[in-house]
Short mmCIF file of C-alpha atoms in Angstrom, two decimals:
data_model
loop_
_atom_site.label_atom_id
_atom_site.label_comp_id
_atom_site.label_asym_id
_atom_site.label_seq_id
_atom_site.Cartn_x
_atom_site.Cartn_y
_atom_site.Cartn_z
CA MET A 1 28.58 278.68 39.65
CA THR A 2 28.76 274.91 39.15
CA ARG A 3 27.48 272.59 41.65
CA PRO A 4 30.10 271.01 44.07
CA SER A 5 31.48 267.80 42.99
CA THR A 6 31.34 264.44 45.05
CA GLU A 7 34.98 265.03 46.12
CA ASP A 8 34.12 268.54 47.31
CA LEU A 9 31.37 267.12 49.43
CA ASP A 10 33.58 264.29 50.75
CA ARG A 11 36.08 266.87 51.81
CA ILE A 12 33.68 269.02 53.52
CA VAL A 13 32.68 265.82 55.76
CA ALA A 14 36.26 265.04 56.36
CA LEU A 15 37.06 268.48 57.39
CA ALA A 16 39.66 268.78 54.71
CA HIS A 17 38.35 271.61 52.43
CA ALA A 18 40.28 274.90 52.58
CA ASP A 19 37.47 277.00 51.39
CA PRO A 20 34.15 275.46 52.77
CA HIS A 21 32.29 278.60 51.98
CA ARG A 22 32.52 277.59 48.27
CA VAL A 23 30.37 274.51 49.07
CA LEU A 24 28.18 275.49 51.96
CA GLY A 25 25.89 278.38 52.43
CA PRO A 26 23.90 280.13 49.66
CA HIS A 27 24.87 279.75 45.99
CA LEU A 28 23.30 280.36 42.55
CA GLU A 29 23.62 277.36 40.52
CA ASP A 30 21.80 276.83 37.05
CA GLY A 31 19.79 279.86 37.80
CA ARG A 32 18.48 278.59 41.16
CA LEU A 33 19.23 279.17 44.83
CA ARG A 34 20.79 276.49 46.58
CA LEU A 35 21.32 276.45 50.43
CA ARG A 36 23.67 273.86 51.92
CA VAL A 37 24.45 273.33 55.48
CA PHE A 38 26.76 270.85 57.25
CA ARG A 39 25.12 269.18 60.54
CA PRO A 40 26.79 265.89 61.02
CA ALA A 41 24.82 265.08 64.28
CA ALA A 42 21.33 266.20 62.96
CA SER A 43 18.79 263.87 61.59
CA ALA A 44 16.82 266.66 60.02
CA VAL A 45 17.39 270.46 59.23
CA TRP A 46 14.97 273.10 58.23
CA ILE A 47 15.60 276.61 57.05
CA ARG A 48 13.30 279.33 58.49
CA TRP A 49 12.82 282.50 56.57
CA GLY A 50 12.59 285.97 58.06
CA GLU A 51 10.29 286.08 61.09
CA GLU A 52 8.31 282.94 59.79
CA ASP A 53 6.95 280.56 62.50
CA ALA A 54 8.18 276.97 62.86
CA GLU A 55 5.25 275.59 60.80
CA SER A 56 6.37 277.55 57.66
CA ALA A 57 9.84 276.43 57.83
CA GLN A 58 11.18 274.52 54.76
CA PRO A 59 12.94 270.92 55.26
CA MET A 60 16.12 270.42 53.69
CA MET A 61 17.09 267.27 51.89
CA ARG A 62 20.01 265.06 53.02
CA LEU A 63 22.74 265.66 50.21
CA HIS A 64 25.30 263.50 51.73
CA ALA A 65 25.31 260.72 54.53
CA GLY A 66 27.99 262.53 56.27
CA GLY A 67 25.59 265.33 57.29
CA ILE A 68 25.35 267.67 54.50
CA PHE A 69 21.62 269.07 53.80
CA GLU A 70 20.71 271.06 50.86
CA LEU A 71 17.30 273.14 50.05
CA HIS A 72 16.53 274.22 46.41
CA CYS A 73 14.64 277.54 45.98
CA ASP A 74 12.94 279.12 43.03
CA VAL A 75 14.87 282.45 43.14
CA ASP A 76 17.43 283.86 41.13
CA GLU A 77 19.45 286.13 43.52
CA LEU A 78 21.47 285.56 46.77
CA PRO A 79 19.64 286.32 50.15
CA ASP A 80 21.04 288.60 52.68
CA PRO A 81 22.55 286.43 55.48
CA LYS A 82 19.97 287.88 58.02
CA ALA A 83 17.05 286.50 55.68
CA TYR A 84 17.06 283.06 57.02
CA ARG A 85 18.20 280.82 59.74
CA VAL A 86 19.09 277.32 60.20
CA GLU A 87 16.71 275.18 62.35
CA LEU A 88 17.44 272.14 64.36
CA ARG A 89 14.87 270.51 66.22
CA ASP A 90 14.99 268.27 69.39
CA GLY A 91 11.43 267.30 70.32
CA PRO A 92 9.35 270.23 70.97
CA THR A 93 12.32 272.57 71.37
CA ALA A 94 14.23 274.20 68.40
CA SER A 95 17.52 276.12 67.98
CA LEU A 96 17.81 278.50 65.50
CA SER A 97 21.10 280.13 64.19
CA HIS A 98 22.33 282.36 61.27
CA ASP A 99 24.48 280.56 58.87
CA PRO A 100 28.28 281.29 59.10
CA TYR A 101 28.88 280.48 55.52
CA ALA A 102 26.35 283.10 54.16
CA PHE A 103 28.92 285.89 54.99
CA TRP A 104 31.62 287.70 52.91
CA PRO A 105 35.12 287.58 54.21
CA THR A 106 35.83 290.24 56.94
CA LEU A 107 39.39 290.88 55.57
CA GLY A 108 40.25 292.68 52.37
CA ASP A 109 42.98 291.83 50.07
CA LEU A 110 45.16 294.81 51.10
CA ASP A 111 45.05 293.60 54.73
CA VAL A 112 46.38 290.04 53.98
CA HIS A 113 48.93 291.52 51.28
CA LEU A 114 50.37 293.93 54.05
CA MET A 115 50.61 291.01 56.58
CA GLY A 116 52.57 289.00 54.04
CA GLU A 117 54.73 291.72 53.52
CA GLY A 118 55.33 292.12 57.30
CA LYS A 119 54.06 295.89 56.94
CA HIS A 120 50.51 295.75 58.74
CA ARG A 121 51.08 297.92 61.82
CA LEU A 122 47.47 297.40 62.96
CA LEU A 123 47.54 293.75 62.95
CA HIS A 124 45.24 293.35 65.91
CA HIS A 125 42.56 295.05 63.77
CA ILE A 126 42.55 291.96 61.44
CA LEU A 127 43.70 288.98 63.13
CA GLY A 128 42.05 287.64 66.37
CA ALA A 129 38.49 288.04 67.62
CA HIS A 130 36.65 291.08 66.93
CA ALA A 131 32.84 291.51 67.86
CA ARG A 132 30.93 293.36 65.38
CA VAL A 133 27.96 293.63 63.04
CA HIS A 134 28.75 292.23 59.59
CA GLN A 135 26.16 292.44 56.80
CA ASP A 136 23.47 293.56 59.30
CA VAL A 137 23.90 290.55 61.67
CA GLU A 138 25.66 290.77 65.10
CA GLY A 139 28.64 288.32 65.72
CA THR A 140 32.41 287.97 65.95
CA ALA A 141 34.83 287.64 63.06
CA PHE A 142 37.66 285.56 63.71
CA ALA A 143 41.14 285.07 61.76
CA VAL A 144 44.39 283.56 62.54
CA TRP A 145 47.57 283.02 60.70
CA ALA A 146 48.47 279.17 59.96
CA PRO A 147 49.82 278.66 56.65
CA GLU A 148 50.96 275.09 56.87
CA ALA A 149 47.66 273.85 58.34
CA LYS A 150 45.53 271.61 56.23
CA ARG A 151 42.35 272.97 57.84
CA VAL A 152 41.56 275.30 60.78
CA SER A 153 38.29 275.21 62.70
CA LEU A 154 36.93 277.80 65.22
CA VAL A 155 35.96 275.82 68.39
CA GLY A 156 34.30 277.13 71.62
CA ASP A 157 31.80 277.21 74.29
CA PHE A 158 29.07 278.17 71.57
CA ASN A 159 29.45 275.02 69.40
CA GLY A 160 30.35 272.45 72.02
CA TRP A 161 34.21 272.58 71.19
CA ASP A 162 33.26 270.83 68.00
CA GLY A 163 35.27 271.61 64.89
CA HIS A 164 32.47 270.53 62.50
CA SER A 165 30.37 273.81 63.14
CA HIS A 166 32.74 276.58 62.25
CA ALA A 167 35.45 275.30 59.64
CA MET A 168 37.33 278.48 58.54
CA ARG A 169 38.21 279.51 54.75
CA ARG A 170 41.72 280.15 53.84
CA LEU A 171 42.49 283.38 52.37
CA GLY A 172 45.86 284.74 50.89
CA SER A 173 49.18 284.79 53.09
CA GLY A 174 48.21 281.59 55.07
CA VAL A 175 45.31 283.29 56.98
CA TRP A 176 42.12 281.64 57.89
CA GLU A 177 38.92 283.34 58.41
CA ILE A 178 35.34 283.01 59.43
CA PHE A 179 32.46 285.42 60.72
CA ALA A 180 30.45 283.54 63.43
CA PRO A 181 27.08 284.95 63.65
CA ASP A 182 25.46 285.14 67.12
CA VAL A 183 28.73 284.63 68.85
CA LEU A 184 29.02 287.58 71.17
CA GLU A 185 31.12 289.30 73.84
CA GLY A 186 32.38 286.77 76.66
CA ALA A 187 32.43 283.75 74.34
CA LEU A 188 35.27 281.42 75.21
CA TYR A 189 37.14 279.81 71.95
CA LYS A 190 40.20 278.26 70.44
CA PHE A 191 41.40 277.27 67.17
CA GLU A 192 41.55 273.70 66.31
CA VAL A 193 44.38 273.19 63.84
CA TRP A 194 44.64 269.98 61.34
CA LYS A 195 48.37 269.62 60.81
CA SER A 196 50.05 268.45 57.58
CA ASP A 197 50.55 264.88 59.32
CA GLY A 198 46.99 264.64 60.14
CA GLU A 199 47.24 265.24 63.95
CA LEU A 200 44.57 267.54 65.46
CA ILE A 201 46.01 270.34 67.84
CA VAL A 202 44.11 272.97 69.75
CA LYS A 203 45.69 276.34 70.10
CA ALA A 204 44.80 279.66 71.91
CA ASP A 205 44.43 282.81 69.81
CA PRO A 206 47.99 284.28 69.17
CA LEU A 207 46.20 287.78 69.05
CA GLY A 208 43.74 286.80 71.75
CA ARG A 209 42.93 289.92 73.88
CA GLN A 210 41.58 288.34 76.88
CA MET A 211 42.32 284.71 78.30
CA GLN A 212 41.20 282.70 81.02
CA LEU A 213 43.11 282.49 84.39
CA ARG A 214 45.66 279.85 84.28
CA PRO A 215 45.32 276.81 84.44
CA SER A 216 42.53 277.32 81.79
CA ASN A 217 43.90 278.91 78.71
CA ALA A 218 40.92 279.43 76.26
CA THR A 219 40.72 283.05 74.61
CA GLN A 220 37.72 285.00 75.27
CA VAL A 221 35.90 287.52 72.97
CA THR A 222 36.36 291.02 74.72
CA VAL A 223 35.18 294.64 73.78
CA SER A 224 36.70 297.82 75.29
CA ARG A 225 34.33 300.40 76.84
CA HIS A 226 36.77 302.22 78.92
CA PRO A 227 36.43 305.92 78.47
CA TRP A 228 39.67 307.58 78.68
CA ASP A 229 40.53 310.60 80.66
CA ASP A 230 44.30 311.24 79.95
CA ALA A 231 44.36 313.41 76.74
CA PRO A 232 46.20 316.17 78.30
CA TRP A 233 49.03 313.68 79.56
CA ILE A 234 49.32 312.12 76.16
CA GLU A 235 49.52 315.73 74.62
CA ARG A 236 52.40 316.93 77.00
CA ARG A 237 54.14 313.51 76.37
CA ALA A 238 54.14 314.00 72.50
CA ALA A 239 55.35 317.56 72.90
CA SER A 240 58.41 316.43 75.01
CA GLU A 241 61.75 314.89 74.53
CA PRO A 242 62.09 311.81 76.61
CA SER A 243 65.85 312.47 77.24
CA GLN A 244 65.23 315.85 78.51
CA ARG A 245 62.71 314.92 81.13
CA PRO A 246 63.56 313.84 84.63
CA MET A 247 62.88 310.35 85.19
CA SER A 248 62.74 308.04 88.37
CA ILE A 249 61.09 304.64 87.76
CA TYR A 250 59.33 302.21 90.34
CA GLU A 251 59.77 298.83 89.14
CA VAL A 252 56.77 296.46 90.39
CA HIS A 253 55.44 292.91 90.03
CA LEU A 254 51.89 293.40 90.52
CA GLY A 255 51.10 290.04 92.18
CA SER A 256 53.54 290.58 94.82
CA TRP A 257 53.40 294.15 95.50
CA ARG A 258 50.62 293.81 98.10
CA HIS A 259 47.87 291.42 98.80
CA ARG A 260 44.54 291.70 100.34
CA ASP A 261 44.37 291.17 104.15
CA GLY A 262 42.59 288.08 105.32
CA PRO A 263 42.33 284.40 104.62
CA GLN A 264 43.01 283.35 100.92
CA GLN A 265 39.70 283.50 99.20
CA HIS A 266 40.47 281.14 96.19
CA ALA A 267 42.66 277.98 96.44
CA ASP A 268 44.04 278.39 93.02
CA ARG A 269 45.25 281.96 93.72
CA PRO A 270 46.60 284.40 96.35
CA ASN A 271 44.76 287.39 97.41
CA TRP A 272 46.01 289.53 94.58
CA LEU A 273 45.08 292.99 94.21
CA GLY A 274 43.21 293.59 91.01
CA TYR A 275 44.10 296.44 88.60
CA ARG A 276 41.31 298.53 89.89
CA GLU A 277 42.39 298.07 93.36
CA LEU A 278 46.19 298.83 92.44
CA ALA A 279 44.67 302.03 90.76
CA ASP A 280 43.47 303.12 94.19
CA GLU A 281 46.65 302.10 96.30
CA LEU A 282 49.84 301.68 93.93
CA VAL A 283 49.30 304.87 92.09
CA ASP A 284 49.15 306.89 95.29
CA TYR A 285 51.97 305.02 96.95
CA VAL A 286 54.20 305.81 93.96
CA ALA A 287 53.15 309.55 93.68
CA ASP A 288 53.86 310.10 97.41
CA LEU A 289 57.43 308.68 97.02
CA GLY A 290 58.27 311.18 94.09
CA PHE A 291 58.56 308.54 91.17
CA THR A 292 57.75 309.91 87.74
CA HIS A 293 57.10 306.52 86.09
CA ILE A 294 55.94 302.81 86.94
CA GLU A 295 57.51 299.95 85.43
CA ILE A 296 55.33 296.92 85.42
CA MET A 297 57.04 293.68 85.25
CA PRO A 298 55.11 291.59 82.30
CA VAL A 299 51.72 292.12 82.42
CA MET A 300 50.96 289.90 79.20
CA GLU A 301 49.24 286.60 79.99
CA HIS A 302 51.52 283.87 81.17
CA PRO A 303 50.85 280.34 82.22
CA PHE A 304 53.30 280.07 85.09
CA ASP A 305 53.22 282.38 88.23
CA GLY A 306 56.94 281.56 88.76
CA SER A 307 58.16 283.17 85.47
CA TRP A 308 56.97 286.45 86.53
CA GLY A 309 55.44 287.03 83.25
CA TYR A 310 58.60 286.47 81.27
CA GLN A 311 57.41 283.45 79.45
CA VAL A 312 54.56 285.16 77.66
CA GLY A 313 51.73 282.92 76.36
CA GLY A 314 49.19 285.73 75.10
CA PHE A 315 51.38 288.65 73.94
CA TYR A 316 48.07 290.54 73.14
CA ALA A 317 46.13 289.91 76.50
CA PRO A 318 46.75 291.42 80.01
CA THR A 319 46.68 288.89 82.42
CA SER A 320 43.55 287.74 83.77
CA ARG A 321 45.18 287.30 87.10
CA TYR A 322 44.23 290.93 88.17
CA GLY A 323 41.10 291.68 86.06
CA THR A 324 39.82 292.62 82.58
CA PRO A 325 41.73 294.39 79.83
CA ASP A 326 39.51 297.46 80.67
CA ASP A 327 40.52 297.04 84.25
CA PHE A 328 43.95 297.68 82.96
CA ARG A 329 43.23 300.54 81.10
CA ALA A 330 41.80 301.84 84.18
CA LEU A 331 45.04 301.43 86.15
CA VAL A 332 47.08 303.31 83.24
CA ASP A 333 44.40 306.00 83.13
CA ARG A 334 44.88 306.61 86.91
CA CYS A 335 48.74 306.75 86.79
CA HIS A 336 48.44 309.52 83.70
CA GLN A 337 46.06 311.52 85.92
CA ARG A 338 48.63 311.55 88.54
CA ASP A 339 51.29 312.49 86.15
CA ILE A 340 52.76 309.24 86.44
CA GLY A 341 54.10 307.28 83.34
CA VAL A 342 53.73 303.58 82.67
CA ILE A 343 56.59 301.49 81.09
CA ILE A 344 55.78 297.62 80.61
CA ASP A 345 58.33 294.92 80.38
CA TRP A 346 58.08 293.40 76.93
CA VAL A 347 59.50 290.18 75.95
CA PRO A 348 60.42 289.89 72.29
CA ALA A 349 63.31 287.75 72.90
CA HIS A 350 61.39 284.15 73.42
CA PHE A 351 58.43 282.29 74.32
CA PRO A 352 57.45 279.14 76.29
CA LYS A 353 56.92 275.77 74.88
CA ASP A 354 53.47 275.27 76.23
CA ALA A 355 51.21 273.36 73.70
CA PHE A 356 48.52 275.90 73.81
CA ALA A 357 50.56 278.78 73.01
CA LEU A 358 52.61 279.78 69.90
CA GLY A 359 55.17 277.02 69.61
CA ARG A 360 54.69 274.74 66.47
CA PHE A 361 51.43 276.61 66.03
CA ASP A 362 50.33 274.84 62.70
CA GLY A 363 52.47 271.88 63.21
CA THR A 364 55.58 273.65 61.81
CA ALA A 365 58.35 275.99 63.15
CA LEU A 366 55.91 279.13 62.53
CA TYR A 367 56.84 281.77 65.03
CA GLU A 368 60.24 280.02 65.94
CA HIS A 369 63.15 279.30 63.88
CA LEU A 370 63.17 276.07 62.21
CA ASP A 371 66.94 275.41 62.90
CA PRO A 372 67.09 274.59 66.69
CA ARG A 373 70.51 276.39 66.88
CA LYS A 374 68.58 279.54 66.20
CA GLY A 375 65.22 278.71 67.34
CA GLU A 376 65.59 277.34 70.72
CA HIS A 377 67.06 278.91 73.89
CA ARG A 378 68.41 275.80 75.83
CA GLN A 379 69.30 277.67 79.15
CA TRP A 380 65.68 279.01 79.33
CA GLY A 381 64.01 275.94 77.76
CA THR A 382 61.83 278.35 75.37
CA TYR A 383 61.63 279.00 71.63
CA VAL A 384 63.37 281.88 69.92
CA PHE A 385 61.54 284.22 67.40
CA ASN A 386 62.47 283.97 63.80
CA TYR A 387 63.03 287.72 63.20
CA GLY A 388 63.72 286.87 59.56
CA ARG A 389 60.23 285.98 58.83
CA ASN A 390 58.02 288.86 57.62
CA GLU A 391 54.97 287.75 59.52
CA VAL A 392 56.86 287.25 62.71
CA ARG A 393 58.50 290.68 62.75
CA ASN A 394 54.95 291.89 61.83
CA PHE A 395 53.35 290.07 64.96
CA LEU A 396 56.02 291.65 67.36
CA ILE A 397 56.16 295.14 66.15
CA ALA A 398 52.45 295.30 65.85
CA ASN A 399 52.29 293.93 69.30
CA ALA A 400 54.47 296.66 70.73
CA LEU A 401 52.13 299.31 68.93
CA TYR A 402 48.92 297.56 70.23
CA TRP A 403 50.24 298.13 73.79
CA LEU A 404 50.95 301.86 72.97
CA ASP A 405 47.82 302.41 71.37
CA GLU A 406 45.30 300.25 73.01
CA PHE A 407 46.44 300.73 76.59
CA HIS A 408 48.10 304.05 76.32
CA VAL A 409 51.33 302.66 77.90
CA ASP A 410 54.25 305.32 77.76
CA GLY A 411 57.37 302.89 77.03
CA LEU A 412 58.45 299.36 76.61
CA ARG A 413 61.40 297.90 78.39
CA ALA A 414 62.64 295.13 75.94
CA ASP A 415 63.64 292.15 77.92
CA ALA A 416 66.96 290.04 77.11
CA VAL A 417 68.12 292.11 74.30
CA ALA A 418 71.57 290.61 74.50
CA SER A 419 70.02 287.12 73.79
CA MET A 420 68.63 288.44 70.71
CA LEU A 421 71.86 290.14 69.40
CA TYR A 422 74.15 287.05 69.66
CA LEU A 423 73.80 284.08 67.82
CA ASP A 424 76.07 282.16 70.18
CA TYR A 425 74.44 283.74 73.40
CA ALA A 426 74.51 281.02 76.32
CA ALA A 427 75.94 278.47 73.75
CA GLU A 428 78.20 275.82 75.66
CA ARG A 429 79.66 274.43 72.36
CA PRO A 430 80.57 275.42 68.95
CA ALA A 431 78.00 272.95 67.57
CA ASP A 432 75.28 274.68 69.58
CA TRP A 433 75.01 278.01 67.30
CA ALA A 434 75.20 278.74 63.76
CA PRO A 435 76.98 281.86 62.31
CA ASN A 436 75.59 284.51 60.11
CA GLU A 437 75.88 284.87 56.46
CA TYR A 438 79.32 286.70 57.11
CA GLY A 439 80.61 283.85 59.26
CA GLY A 440 79.97 286.02 62.46
CA ARG A 441 78.04 285.67 65.57
CA GLU A 442 75.94 288.96 65.12
CA ASN A 443 72.20 288.19 64.73
CA LEU A 444 71.78 290.23 61.56
CA GLU A 445 68.02 289.55 61.25
CA ALA A 446 67.36 290.53 64.98
CA ILE A 447 69.23 293.58 64.49
CA ALA A 448 67.11 294.68 61.51
CA PHE A 449 64.00 293.89 63.56
CA LEU A 450 65.23 296.05 66.60
CA ARG A 451 65.89 299.05 64.31
CA GLU A 452 62.29 298.62 62.59
CA LEU A 453 60.69 298.24 65.94
CA ASN A 454 62.17 301.39 67.23
CA ASP A 455 61.49 303.46 64.15
CA ALA A 456 57.88 302.31 64.26
CA VAL A 457 57.25 303.05 67.86
CA HIS A 458 58.96 306.74 67.41
CA GLU A 459 57.19 307.38 64.30
CA ARG A 460 53.68 306.54 65.59
CA PHE A 461 53.79 307.56 69.24
CA PRO A 462 55.92 310.62 69.67
CA GLY A 463 57.39 310.83 73.28
CA ALA A 464 57.11 307.19 73.80
CA LEU A 465 60.08 305.29 75.13
CA VAL A 466 61.88 301.97 74.30
CA ILE A 467 64.46 301.03 76.79
CA ALA A 468 66.93 298.01 76.27
CA GLU A 469 68.05 295.58 78.79
CA GLU A 470 71.09 294.79 77.04
CA SER A 471 73.75 293.17 79.41
CA THR A 472 76.93 293.54 77.05
CA ALA A 473 79.01 296.29 75.38
CA TRP A 474 77.14 296.05 72.11
CA PRO A 475 77.99 299.61 70.41
CA GLY A 476 75.19 302.04 69.57
CA VAL A 477 72.05 300.53 71.38
CA THR A 478 70.89 304.17 71.86
CA ARG A 479 72.28 305.57 68.71
CA GLY A 480 69.71 306.41 66.06
CA THR A 481 69.20 303.92 63.47
CA ALA A 482 69.95 306.67 60.61
CA THR A 483 73.68 306.59 61.87
CA GLY A 484 73.89 302.65 62.50
CA GLY A 485 72.66 302.32 65.84
CA LEU A 486 69.59 300.30 67.29
CA GLY A 487 67.52 303.21 68.04
CA PHE A 488 66.56 302.59 71.63
CA ASP A 489 65.85 305.72 73.82
CA PHE A 490 67.84 304.28 76.99
CA LYS A 491 69.77 301.34 77.93
CA TRP A 492 69.99 299.74 81.35
CA ASN A 493 73.37 300.16 82.78
CA MET A 494 73.78 296.72 84.06
CA GLY A 495 77.56 297.34 84.81
CA TRP A 496 76.99 300.26 87.14
CA MET A 497 74.17 298.12 88.91
CA HIS A 498 76.68 295.20 89.62
CA ASP A 499 79.48 297.42 90.49
CA THR A 500 77.56 299.57 92.88
CA LEU A 501 75.95 296.53 94.72
CA ALA A 502 79.17 294.79 94.84
CA TYR A 503 80.77 297.91 96.46
CA PHE A 504 78.03 298.08 99.11
CA ALA A 505 78.03 294.48 99.78
CA LYS A 506 81.69 294.78 101.05
CA ASP A 507 82.43 295.27 104.82
CA GLY A 508 82.89 299.00 105.26
CA VAL A 509 86.44 298.37 106.73
CA PHE A 510 87.58 297.26 103.15
CA ARG A 511 85.57 299.64 100.82
CA SER A 512 88.43 302.01 100.54
CA TYR A 513 90.30 299.32 98.70
CA HIS A 514 87.37 298.97 96.17
CA HIS A 515 86.77 302.53 94.98
CA GLN A 516 87.44 301.33 91.39
CA LEU A 517 84.05 299.72 91.48
CA LEU A 518 82.36 303.33 91.82
CA THR A 519 84.79 305.11 89.24
CA PHE A 520 84.90 302.48 86.57
CA GLY A 521 81.32 303.43 85.07
CA LEU A 522 82.56 306.97 84.27
CA LEU A 523 84.69 305.27 81.77
CA TYR A 524 81.64 304.54 79.68
CA ALA A 525 78.91 306.75 81.37
CA PHE A 526 78.44 308.76 78.27
CA SER A 527 78.79 306.30 75.66
CA GLU A 528 74.98 305.47 75.69
CA ARG A 529 72.05 307.09 77.19
CA PHE A 530 71.72 305.02 80.34
CA VAL A 531 69.05 304.23 82.91
CA LEU A 532 70.47 303.10 86.33
CA PRO A 533 68.60 300.26 87.51
CA LEU A 534 68.20 298.39 90.82
CA SER A 535 66.61 295.35 89.19
CA HIS A 536 64.31 292.71 90.51
CA ASP A 537 67.06 290.17 89.43
CA GLU A 538 69.29 291.38 92.33
CA VAL A 539 67.00 290.42 95.09
CA VAL A 540 66.17 286.66 93.81
CA HIS A 541 68.15 283.32 93.64
CA LEU A 542 69.35 283.65 97.27
CA LYS A 543 70.77 287.24 96.69
CA LYS A 544 68.81 288.55 99.42
CA SER A 545 67.06 291.99 99.95
CA LEU A 546 68.67 295.26 99.05
CA LEU A 547 67.50 296.70 102.66
#
């Protein structure tokens, strides 16, 4: 390998190099080993080999005034990453760390290729943060998709939130990667993204599996240690047909179901019950009432309590309001031990515009559609996913599979499906929406996405449910994809709900004149496989209680 040019060194200092590993770390050049590190705040840097003491450490020479240091060694092979550490001295104390630029990539070419094709069903295994041992050194592998970024750095509580320490390298398909040695479970981190226009933005990890409690929004390195005890339930579920099982669902919002007694302990949160407390109280309550399933309103991390979770900021993270991811696993496990299935509300239709989240992630319309007529839901003030982009479909389908796999949930209720199916959904003027390639209002990309989603779930998780909240008369919602349907297992019967509640809201004296509200549903009752809901939407916005 030839020595880096002055331009390469300048780009490292300016944090503008897309492959800092090509310059920094150990390299064989002209038959000699050269070690380079970038420490702009250091006045001097040493390399300590093996378990040698400080006196035997070798000083590095300054190669660039911006903070690049170099050491020449008379050896003709690359050292293992564990063979040396970088030493910084501050008076009598010294800090030692392994070199993040001494490690091979943690992602393979096949992983990157499958992601670009939109076919990597285990996306959470390659992107995000994964504590692991890599080349015999303990640390965490980080990877993020940001194809239009000029540079991405890992920042966190382990490097003073400074983007100089862990600039990432760009792999194929717009993926940026780095292995951060000595960064362990519990570390807080974000990604510092340098947009194409030179502006720096800081983003939470789209595949972060644990996040801080709002209003903080950093992502946290987490490791699962939950010992599952629900194998008999999973086996019975896989051997049965969902439409042939009795099903009575208890819908619940975990934050409002029940609070702890006594004064509020924290000013920034009510006395919520945690996941493990809910496992003790909620599960018994639901079992005693005879329900077969619990449907949990969105448990994914979200910044605003008032959204109930329907404006998701962390699609891969159970909300930290009630505990850790393993605490949520314990709740699901307890449900299964009591023969209660768990359905979670899942929100593939839109996401919020909060600066830390998915919106304009790399400075461009990445997860959302570039055309605001397709990429924004004006009524809700949110972005709409770009279902025509391979990586975005991959992100969502892998997310659905992640909850079924990692948390053993038994089903998903897809929220706001109607808003996905129609390009003119909630449009007030013709100029507010753009027709499809045939001039129609059907969102062909969303239709293809929903079919692919349902096929993937049913292929990988036999017996798992996918339920559509679809409020129109779209045909074939629960018909199989092979015969032109969307492939859902069930559809919420919103018409039955509205007609039934309208009937019972009338004075008993006048109900005899409105029996059509009860009989009309039979005209379409067998056109789909329906779930009859009494939804949370019917007890809000001044609609009063059902009781």
